[in-house]
Short mmCIF file of C-alpha atoms in Angstrom, two decimals:
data_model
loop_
_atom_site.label_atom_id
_atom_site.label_comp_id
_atom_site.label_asym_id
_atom_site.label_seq_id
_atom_site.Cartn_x
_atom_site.Cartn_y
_atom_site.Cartn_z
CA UNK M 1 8.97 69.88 -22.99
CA UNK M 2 7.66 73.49 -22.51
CA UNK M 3 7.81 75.32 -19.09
CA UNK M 4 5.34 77.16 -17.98
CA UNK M 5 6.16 80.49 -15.81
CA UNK M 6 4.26 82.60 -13.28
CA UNK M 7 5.95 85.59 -11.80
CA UNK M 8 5.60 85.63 -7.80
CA UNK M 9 7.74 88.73 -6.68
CA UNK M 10 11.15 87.90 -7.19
CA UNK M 11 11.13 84.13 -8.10
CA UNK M 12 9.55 81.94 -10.18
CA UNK M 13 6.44 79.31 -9.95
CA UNK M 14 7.46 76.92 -12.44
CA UNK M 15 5.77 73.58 -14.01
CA UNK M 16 7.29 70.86 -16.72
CA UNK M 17 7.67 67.38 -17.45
CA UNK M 18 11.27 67.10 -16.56
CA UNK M 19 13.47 67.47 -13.82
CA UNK M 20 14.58 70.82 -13.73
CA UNK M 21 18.16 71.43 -14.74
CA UNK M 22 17.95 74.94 -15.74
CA UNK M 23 19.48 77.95 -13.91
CA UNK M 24 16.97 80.41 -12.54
CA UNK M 25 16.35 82.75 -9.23
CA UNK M 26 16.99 82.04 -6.04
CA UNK M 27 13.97 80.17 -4.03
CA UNK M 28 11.94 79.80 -7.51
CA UNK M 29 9.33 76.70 -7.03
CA UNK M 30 8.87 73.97 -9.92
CA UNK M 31 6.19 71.33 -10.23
CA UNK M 32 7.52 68.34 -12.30
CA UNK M 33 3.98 67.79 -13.72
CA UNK M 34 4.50 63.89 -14.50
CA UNK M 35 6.03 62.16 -11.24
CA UNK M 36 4.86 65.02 -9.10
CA UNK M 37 8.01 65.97 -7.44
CA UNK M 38 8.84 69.64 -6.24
CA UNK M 39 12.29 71.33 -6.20
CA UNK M 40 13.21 74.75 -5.15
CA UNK M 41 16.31 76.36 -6.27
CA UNK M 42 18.57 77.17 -3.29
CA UNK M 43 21.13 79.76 -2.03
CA UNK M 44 23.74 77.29 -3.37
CA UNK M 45 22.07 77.70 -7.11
CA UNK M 46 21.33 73.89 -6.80
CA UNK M 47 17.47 72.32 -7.36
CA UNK M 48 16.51 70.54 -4.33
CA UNK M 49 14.10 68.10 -4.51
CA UNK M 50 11.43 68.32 -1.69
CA UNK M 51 10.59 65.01 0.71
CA UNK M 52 7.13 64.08 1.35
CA UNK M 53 7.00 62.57 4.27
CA UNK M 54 6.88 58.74 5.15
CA UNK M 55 8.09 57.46 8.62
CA UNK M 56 6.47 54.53 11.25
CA UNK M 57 7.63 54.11 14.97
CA UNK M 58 7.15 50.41 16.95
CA UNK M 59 8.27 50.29 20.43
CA UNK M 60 8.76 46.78 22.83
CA UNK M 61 8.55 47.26 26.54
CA UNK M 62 8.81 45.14 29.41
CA UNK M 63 9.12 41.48 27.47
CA UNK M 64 10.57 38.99 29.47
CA UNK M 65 10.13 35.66 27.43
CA UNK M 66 13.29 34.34 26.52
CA UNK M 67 14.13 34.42 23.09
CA UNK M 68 16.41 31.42 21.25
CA UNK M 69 19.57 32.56 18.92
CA UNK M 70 21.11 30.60 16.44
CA UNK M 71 24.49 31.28 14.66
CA UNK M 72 22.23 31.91 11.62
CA UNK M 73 19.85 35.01 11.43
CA UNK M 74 16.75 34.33 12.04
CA UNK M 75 13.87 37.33 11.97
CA UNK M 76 13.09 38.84 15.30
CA UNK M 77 9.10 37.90 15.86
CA UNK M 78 8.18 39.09 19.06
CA UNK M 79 4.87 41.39 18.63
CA UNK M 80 5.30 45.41 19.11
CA UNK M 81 3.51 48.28 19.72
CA UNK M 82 2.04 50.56 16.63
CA UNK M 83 3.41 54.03 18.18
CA UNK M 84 2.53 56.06 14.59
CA UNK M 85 2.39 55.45 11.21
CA UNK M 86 2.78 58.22 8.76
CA UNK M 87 2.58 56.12 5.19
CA UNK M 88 4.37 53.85 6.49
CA UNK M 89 2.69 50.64 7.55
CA UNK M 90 3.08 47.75 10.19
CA UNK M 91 2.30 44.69 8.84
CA UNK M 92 -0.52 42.51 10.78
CA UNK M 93 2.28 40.57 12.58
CA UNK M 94 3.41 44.43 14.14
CA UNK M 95 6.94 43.62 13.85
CA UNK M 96 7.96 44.29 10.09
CA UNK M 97 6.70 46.71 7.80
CA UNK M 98 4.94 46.64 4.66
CA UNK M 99 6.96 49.13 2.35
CA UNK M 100 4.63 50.94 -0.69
CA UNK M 101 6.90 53.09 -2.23
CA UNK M 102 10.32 52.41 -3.95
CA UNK M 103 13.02 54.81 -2.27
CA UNK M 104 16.09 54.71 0.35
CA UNK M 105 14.64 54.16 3.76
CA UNK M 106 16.83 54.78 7.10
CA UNK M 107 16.47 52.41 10.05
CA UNK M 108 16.68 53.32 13.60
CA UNK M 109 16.61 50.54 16.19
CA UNK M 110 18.33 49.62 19.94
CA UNK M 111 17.34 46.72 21.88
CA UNK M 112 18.15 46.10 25.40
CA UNK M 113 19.55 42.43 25.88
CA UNK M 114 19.72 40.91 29.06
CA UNK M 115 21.88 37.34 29.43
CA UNK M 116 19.88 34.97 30.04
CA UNK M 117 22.26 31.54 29.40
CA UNK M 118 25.58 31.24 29.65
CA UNK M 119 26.68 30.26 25.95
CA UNK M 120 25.49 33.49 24.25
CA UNK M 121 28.38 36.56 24.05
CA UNK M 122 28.52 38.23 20.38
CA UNK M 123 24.94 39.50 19.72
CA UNK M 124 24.12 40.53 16.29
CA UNK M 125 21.27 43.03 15.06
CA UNK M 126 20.84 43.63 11.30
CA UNK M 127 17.76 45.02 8.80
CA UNK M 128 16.59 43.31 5.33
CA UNK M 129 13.74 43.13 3.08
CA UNK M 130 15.15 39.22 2.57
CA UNK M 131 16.95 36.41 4.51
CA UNK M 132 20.64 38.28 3.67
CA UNK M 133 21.68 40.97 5.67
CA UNK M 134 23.97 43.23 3.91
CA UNK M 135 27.35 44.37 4.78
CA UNK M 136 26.52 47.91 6.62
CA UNK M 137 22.85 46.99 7.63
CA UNK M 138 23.94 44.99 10.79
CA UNK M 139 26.11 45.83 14.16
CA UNK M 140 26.73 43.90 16.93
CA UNK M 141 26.88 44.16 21.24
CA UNK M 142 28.12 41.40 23.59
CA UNK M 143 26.90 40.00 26.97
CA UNK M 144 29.56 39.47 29.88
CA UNK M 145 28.51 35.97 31.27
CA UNK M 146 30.29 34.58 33.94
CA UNK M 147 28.61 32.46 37.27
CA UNK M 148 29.18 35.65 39.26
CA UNK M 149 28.58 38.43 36.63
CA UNK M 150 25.85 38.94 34.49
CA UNK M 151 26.01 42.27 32.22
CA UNK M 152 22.95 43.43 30.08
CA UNK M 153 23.99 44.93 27.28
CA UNK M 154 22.13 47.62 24.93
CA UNK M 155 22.86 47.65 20.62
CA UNK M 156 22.28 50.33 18.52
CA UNK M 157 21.60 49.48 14.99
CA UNK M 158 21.50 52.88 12.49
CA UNK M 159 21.42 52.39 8.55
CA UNK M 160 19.94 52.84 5.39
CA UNK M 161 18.82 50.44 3.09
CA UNK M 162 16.80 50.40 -0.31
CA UNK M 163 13.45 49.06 -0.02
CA UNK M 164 11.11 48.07 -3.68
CA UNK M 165 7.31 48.30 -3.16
CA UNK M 166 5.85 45.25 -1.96
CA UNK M 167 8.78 44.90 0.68
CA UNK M 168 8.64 43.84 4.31
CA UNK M 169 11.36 45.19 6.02
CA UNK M 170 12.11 43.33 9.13
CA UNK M 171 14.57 42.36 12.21
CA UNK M 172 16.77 39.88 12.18
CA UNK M 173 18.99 39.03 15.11
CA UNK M 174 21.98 35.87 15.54
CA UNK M 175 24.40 35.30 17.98
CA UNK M 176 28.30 33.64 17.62
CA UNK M 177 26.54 30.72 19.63
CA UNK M 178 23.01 29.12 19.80
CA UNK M 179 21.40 30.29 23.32
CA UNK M 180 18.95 32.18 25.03
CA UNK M 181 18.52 35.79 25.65
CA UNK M 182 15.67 38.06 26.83
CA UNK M 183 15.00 41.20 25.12
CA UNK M 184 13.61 44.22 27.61
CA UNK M 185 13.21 46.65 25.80
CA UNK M 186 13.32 48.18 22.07
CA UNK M 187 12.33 50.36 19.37
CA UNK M 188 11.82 50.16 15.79
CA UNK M 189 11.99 53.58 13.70
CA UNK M 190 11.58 53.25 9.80
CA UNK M 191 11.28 56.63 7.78
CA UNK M 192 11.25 57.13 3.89
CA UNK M 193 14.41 59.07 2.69
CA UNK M 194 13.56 60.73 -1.00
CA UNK M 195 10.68 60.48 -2.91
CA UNK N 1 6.57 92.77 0.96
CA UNK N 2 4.81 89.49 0.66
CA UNK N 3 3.94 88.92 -2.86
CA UNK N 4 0.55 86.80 -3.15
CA UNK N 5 -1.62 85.22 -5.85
CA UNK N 6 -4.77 83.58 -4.77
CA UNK N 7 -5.61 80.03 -6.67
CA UNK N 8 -8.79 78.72 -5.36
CA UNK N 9 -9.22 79.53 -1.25
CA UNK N 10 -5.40 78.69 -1.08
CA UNK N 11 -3.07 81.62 -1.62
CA UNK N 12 0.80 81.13 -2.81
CA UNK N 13 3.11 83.68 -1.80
CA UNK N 14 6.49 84.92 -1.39
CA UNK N 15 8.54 86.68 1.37
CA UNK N 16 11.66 87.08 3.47
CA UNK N 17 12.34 85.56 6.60
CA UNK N 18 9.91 83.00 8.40
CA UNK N 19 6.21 83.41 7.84
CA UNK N 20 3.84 84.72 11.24
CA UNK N 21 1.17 86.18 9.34
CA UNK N 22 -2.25 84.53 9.28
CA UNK N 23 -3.35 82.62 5.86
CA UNK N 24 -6.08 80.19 4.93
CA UNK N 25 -5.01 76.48 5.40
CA UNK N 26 -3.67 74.68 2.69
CA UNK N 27 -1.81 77.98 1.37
CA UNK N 28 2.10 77.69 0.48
CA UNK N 29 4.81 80.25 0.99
CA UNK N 30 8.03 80.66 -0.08
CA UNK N 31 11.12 82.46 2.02
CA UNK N 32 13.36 83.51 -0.70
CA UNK N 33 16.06 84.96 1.46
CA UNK N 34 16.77 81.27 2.50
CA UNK N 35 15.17 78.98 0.02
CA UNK N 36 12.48 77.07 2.69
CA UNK N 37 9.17 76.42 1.92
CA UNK N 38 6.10 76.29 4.17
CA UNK N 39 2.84 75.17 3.98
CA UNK N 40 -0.18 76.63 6.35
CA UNK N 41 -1.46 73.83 8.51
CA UNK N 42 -4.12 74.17 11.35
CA UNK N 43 -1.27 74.99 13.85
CA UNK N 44 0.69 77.62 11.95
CA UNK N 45 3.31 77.71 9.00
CA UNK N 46 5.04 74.31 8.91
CA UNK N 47 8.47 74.10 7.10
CA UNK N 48 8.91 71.56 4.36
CA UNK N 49 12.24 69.71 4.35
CA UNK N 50 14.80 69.55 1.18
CA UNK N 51 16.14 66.20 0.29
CA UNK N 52 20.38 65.65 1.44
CA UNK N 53 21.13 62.48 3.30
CA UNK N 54 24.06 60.25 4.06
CA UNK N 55 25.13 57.13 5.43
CA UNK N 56 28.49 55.89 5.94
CA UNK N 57 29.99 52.44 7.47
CA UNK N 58 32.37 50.18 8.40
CA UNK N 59 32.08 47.01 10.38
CA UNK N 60 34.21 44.05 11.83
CA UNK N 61 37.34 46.37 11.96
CA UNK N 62 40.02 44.98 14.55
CA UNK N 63 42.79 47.00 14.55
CA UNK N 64 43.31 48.85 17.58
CA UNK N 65 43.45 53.12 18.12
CA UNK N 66 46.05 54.30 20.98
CA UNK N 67 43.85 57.45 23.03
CA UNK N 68 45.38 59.03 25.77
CA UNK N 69 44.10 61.82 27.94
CA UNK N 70 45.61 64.67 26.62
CA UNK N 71 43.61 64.79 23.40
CA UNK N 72 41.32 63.91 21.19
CA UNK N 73 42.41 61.18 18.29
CA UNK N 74 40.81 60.34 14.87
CA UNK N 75 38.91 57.30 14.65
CA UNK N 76 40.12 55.26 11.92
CA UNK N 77 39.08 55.98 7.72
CA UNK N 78 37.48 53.25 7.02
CA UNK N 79 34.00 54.62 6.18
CA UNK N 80 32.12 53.60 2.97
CA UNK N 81 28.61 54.69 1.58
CA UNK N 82 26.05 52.61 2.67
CA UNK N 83 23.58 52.87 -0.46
CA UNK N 84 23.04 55.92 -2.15
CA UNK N 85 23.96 59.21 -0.67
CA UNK N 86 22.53 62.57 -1.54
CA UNK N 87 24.56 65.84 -1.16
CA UNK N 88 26.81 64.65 1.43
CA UNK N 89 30.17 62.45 0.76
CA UNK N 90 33.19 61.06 2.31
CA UNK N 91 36.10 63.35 2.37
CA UNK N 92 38.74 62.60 -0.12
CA UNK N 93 39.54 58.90 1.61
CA UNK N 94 39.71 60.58 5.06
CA UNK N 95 36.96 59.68 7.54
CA UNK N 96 35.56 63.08 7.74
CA UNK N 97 31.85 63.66 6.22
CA UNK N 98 31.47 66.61 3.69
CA UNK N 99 28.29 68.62 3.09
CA UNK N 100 27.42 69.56 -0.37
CA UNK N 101 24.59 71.72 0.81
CA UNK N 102 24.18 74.05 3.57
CA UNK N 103 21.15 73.78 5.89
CA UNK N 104 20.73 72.38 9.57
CA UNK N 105 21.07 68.84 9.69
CA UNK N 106 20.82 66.02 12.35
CA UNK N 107 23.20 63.65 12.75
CA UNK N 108 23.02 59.85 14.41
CA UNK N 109 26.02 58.24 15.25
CA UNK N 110 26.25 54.33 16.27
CA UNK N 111 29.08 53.01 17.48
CA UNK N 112 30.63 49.55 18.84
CA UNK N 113 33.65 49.84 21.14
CA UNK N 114 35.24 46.95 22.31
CA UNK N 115 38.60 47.21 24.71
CA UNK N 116 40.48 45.17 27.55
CA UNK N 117 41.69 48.27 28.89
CA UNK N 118 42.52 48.86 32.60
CA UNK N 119 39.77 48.54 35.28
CA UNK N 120 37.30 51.43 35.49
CA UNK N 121 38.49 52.96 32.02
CA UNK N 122 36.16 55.18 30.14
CA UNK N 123 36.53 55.90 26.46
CA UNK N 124 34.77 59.13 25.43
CA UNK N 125 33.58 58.93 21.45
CA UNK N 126 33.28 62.99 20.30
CA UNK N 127 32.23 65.40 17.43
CA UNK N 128 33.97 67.19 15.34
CA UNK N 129 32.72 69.74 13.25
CA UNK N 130 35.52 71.63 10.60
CA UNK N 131 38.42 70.27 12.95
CA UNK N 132 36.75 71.99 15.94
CA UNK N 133 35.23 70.40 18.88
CA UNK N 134 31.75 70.44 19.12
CA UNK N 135 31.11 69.27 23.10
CA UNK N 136 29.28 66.67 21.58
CA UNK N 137 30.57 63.14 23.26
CA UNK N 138 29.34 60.21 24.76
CA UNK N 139 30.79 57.65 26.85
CA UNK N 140 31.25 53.79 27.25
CA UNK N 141 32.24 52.64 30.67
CA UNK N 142 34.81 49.46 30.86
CA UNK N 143 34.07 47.95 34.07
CA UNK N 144 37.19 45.54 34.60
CA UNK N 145 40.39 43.96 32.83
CA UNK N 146 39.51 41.28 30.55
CA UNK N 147 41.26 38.37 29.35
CA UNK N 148 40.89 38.24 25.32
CA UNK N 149 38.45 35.87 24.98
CA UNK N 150 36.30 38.08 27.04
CA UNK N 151 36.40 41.09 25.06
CA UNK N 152 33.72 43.69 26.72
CA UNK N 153 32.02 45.92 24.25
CA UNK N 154 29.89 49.22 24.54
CA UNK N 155 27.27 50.46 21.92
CA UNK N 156 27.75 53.99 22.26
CA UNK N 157 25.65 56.42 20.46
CA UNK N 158 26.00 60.07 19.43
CA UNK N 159 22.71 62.66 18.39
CA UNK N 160 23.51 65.95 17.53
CA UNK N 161 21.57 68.67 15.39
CA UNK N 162 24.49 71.66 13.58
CA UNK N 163 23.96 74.22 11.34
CA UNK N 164 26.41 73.58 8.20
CA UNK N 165 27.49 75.56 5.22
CA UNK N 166 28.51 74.21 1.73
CA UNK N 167 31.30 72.36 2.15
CA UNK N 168 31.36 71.63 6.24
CA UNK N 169 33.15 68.20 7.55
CA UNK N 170 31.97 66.39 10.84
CA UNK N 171 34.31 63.77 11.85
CA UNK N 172 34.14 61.25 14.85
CA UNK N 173 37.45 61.57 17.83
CA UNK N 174 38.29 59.63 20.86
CA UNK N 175 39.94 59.80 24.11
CA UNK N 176 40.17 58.19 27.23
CA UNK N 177 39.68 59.65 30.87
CA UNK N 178 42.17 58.15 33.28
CA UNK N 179 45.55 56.38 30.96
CA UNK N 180 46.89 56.34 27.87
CA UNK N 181 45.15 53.34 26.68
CA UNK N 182 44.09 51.24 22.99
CA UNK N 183 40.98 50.43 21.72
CA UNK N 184 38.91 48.97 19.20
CA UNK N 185 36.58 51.05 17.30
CA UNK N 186 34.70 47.82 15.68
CA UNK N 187 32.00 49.30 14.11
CA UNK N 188 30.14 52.72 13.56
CA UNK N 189 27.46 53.98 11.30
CA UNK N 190 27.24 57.92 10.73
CA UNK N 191 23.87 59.21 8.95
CA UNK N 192 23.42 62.67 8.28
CA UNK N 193 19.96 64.23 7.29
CA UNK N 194 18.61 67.69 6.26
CA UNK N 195 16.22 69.00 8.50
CA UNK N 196 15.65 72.61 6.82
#
């Protein structure tokens, strides 16, 4: 390890093949020349690491095919629209995403539900990169259904989750029993939390 | 005084306060009177966000929260990190979110509500921000009374953007508009993000 220093004014441009750790002045800039990450050293006399960005939208309007819950999740399969892609990826299928990098990734996704039998209530939405959806990667909505009194009902599913390189990261959706619903409307937001 | 050094076409410089001068593309500078870089793009000087993130949990909860009118009431503490969190924590076993690091942040709130309150109730979900209230709310609407095996929920979701210094809390409150009422806050999922 030997840092290398450049004056500019009254911080520091700084390179080295560590983290930084040291103390230094405020707003100085260091290069850690092996994974490539750059900190600056803040107001709070902390390094903060800098994020490169990494994010992917999909959006579903205007379905109306009926889609068939079972009381085990199954992955949500119904085709969506590529609204950007900023090193993030859909996968060919354009509804799960190929994931490159390792890192944390937050999720961002609502659905609009409407009823569309009468044995499906407790609606559940969760994210994985496998079959298991992990505690805290799921929530859940329910549909009203009576004869007389159909309610459409929106969830709201925001989380984080880890995702390795070579990942998909996809929807999965269940309900507390096996039935039809038809989903309206919906969006799928992915973007890469830390380097 | 902006201090300069050219490398190549690019120059990297230093300054206070946020950049408006012209600069070939590709150049970097730093403000060091608040620690943000920027980096010149075809459309101007583009800040470049530091990494502090959060997200905090809790699902299938089923006790119930008494809200009246009269004020605002803490949801309950039952939040846990949800993977790794950077520079932001829970609050000593309290349901209140701490920032390690100051900066402006935005903030994205799901919630599940489910009740069997009176007809035509609505239970307001709110922000608060170092004990304070922020005018930040949202509202689920709970059309009728509901036997128990007809619970009716509400996924009601909260978007805000604050400024916060070191050690900030944001916490979530709830009320109710028309009688004093209980609820059931089932789920909710706070994430917190560093913008600049």
């Amino acid at each position: 390890m030997s840092i290398i220093r450049r004056v500019l004014g009254f911080l520091y441009l700084e390179t080295d093949s560590v983290d930084p750790t040291e103390e230094t002045n405020i707003s100085s800039l260091y290069s850690n020349n092996v994974t490539g990450d750059i900190f600056i050293y803040n107001n709070d006399e902390k390094w903060d690491k800098m994020n490169s960005v990494a994010q992917a939208d999909m959006s579903l309007s205007a379905y109306t095919t009926a889609v068939s819950l079972s009381t085990s999740y199954q992955k949500l399969t119904i085709p969506l629209s590529v609204e950007s892609e900023e090193g993030i990826f859909a996968s060919t299928n354009n509804y799960e995403y190929d994931i490159s990098i390792s890192a944390n990734y937050y999720v961002e996704t609502y659905l609009s539900l409407d009823s569309n039998s009468s044995t499906v209530s407790n609606v559940y939405l969760g994210t994985s990169t496998g079959t298991t959806i992990q505690s805290g990667n799921y929530n859940s909505s329910y549909i009203y259904n009576t004869t007389n009194d159909l309610l459409d009902s929106n969830i709201c599913l925001i989380t984080t989750i880890y995702c390795n390189s070579g990942d998909t990261l996809s929807l999965y959706i269940k309900s507390d029993s096996a039935g039809d619903i038809k989903i309206s409307a919906g969006r799928f937001i992915v973007k890469k939390l830390e380097n | 005084m902006i201090h300069s050094k050219t490398i190549g076409n690019i120059l990297i410089q230093s300054g206070a306060g946020v950049p408006i001068h012209s600069a070939p593309i590709g150049s970097i500078y730093i403000d060091y009177t608040n620690s943000i870089v920027y980096s010149k793009k075809n459309i101007g000087w583009i800040p470049m966000s530091s990494i502090s993130y959060g997200n905090f949990v809790f699902t299938n909860n089923s006790s119930t929260t008494s809200i009246s009118t009269t004020g605002w009431v803490n949801v309950p503490s039952l939040y846990e990190n949800n993977n790794v969190c950077n520079g932001v924590r829970i609050s000593g076993g309290t349901n209140k979110i701490e920032f390690l690091r100051h900066g402006k942040y935005e903030i994205k709130i799901a919630n599940t509500v489910f009740s069997n309150v009176a007809d035509n109730e609505i239970v307001y979900i709110g922000l608060f921000h170092n004990d304070t209230f922020t005018s930040i709310r949202n509202r689920g609407y709970f059309y009728q009374s509901l036997s128990t095996d007809q619970k009716q929920y509400s996924n009601i979701p909260l978007f805000a953007t604050l400024n916060i210094e070191k050690n900030d809390t944001i916490n979530l409150v709830l009320r109710s508009e028309n009688s004093s009422t209980t609820v059931v806050l089932e789920s909710s999922s706070i994430f917190v993000k560093k913008i600049l």
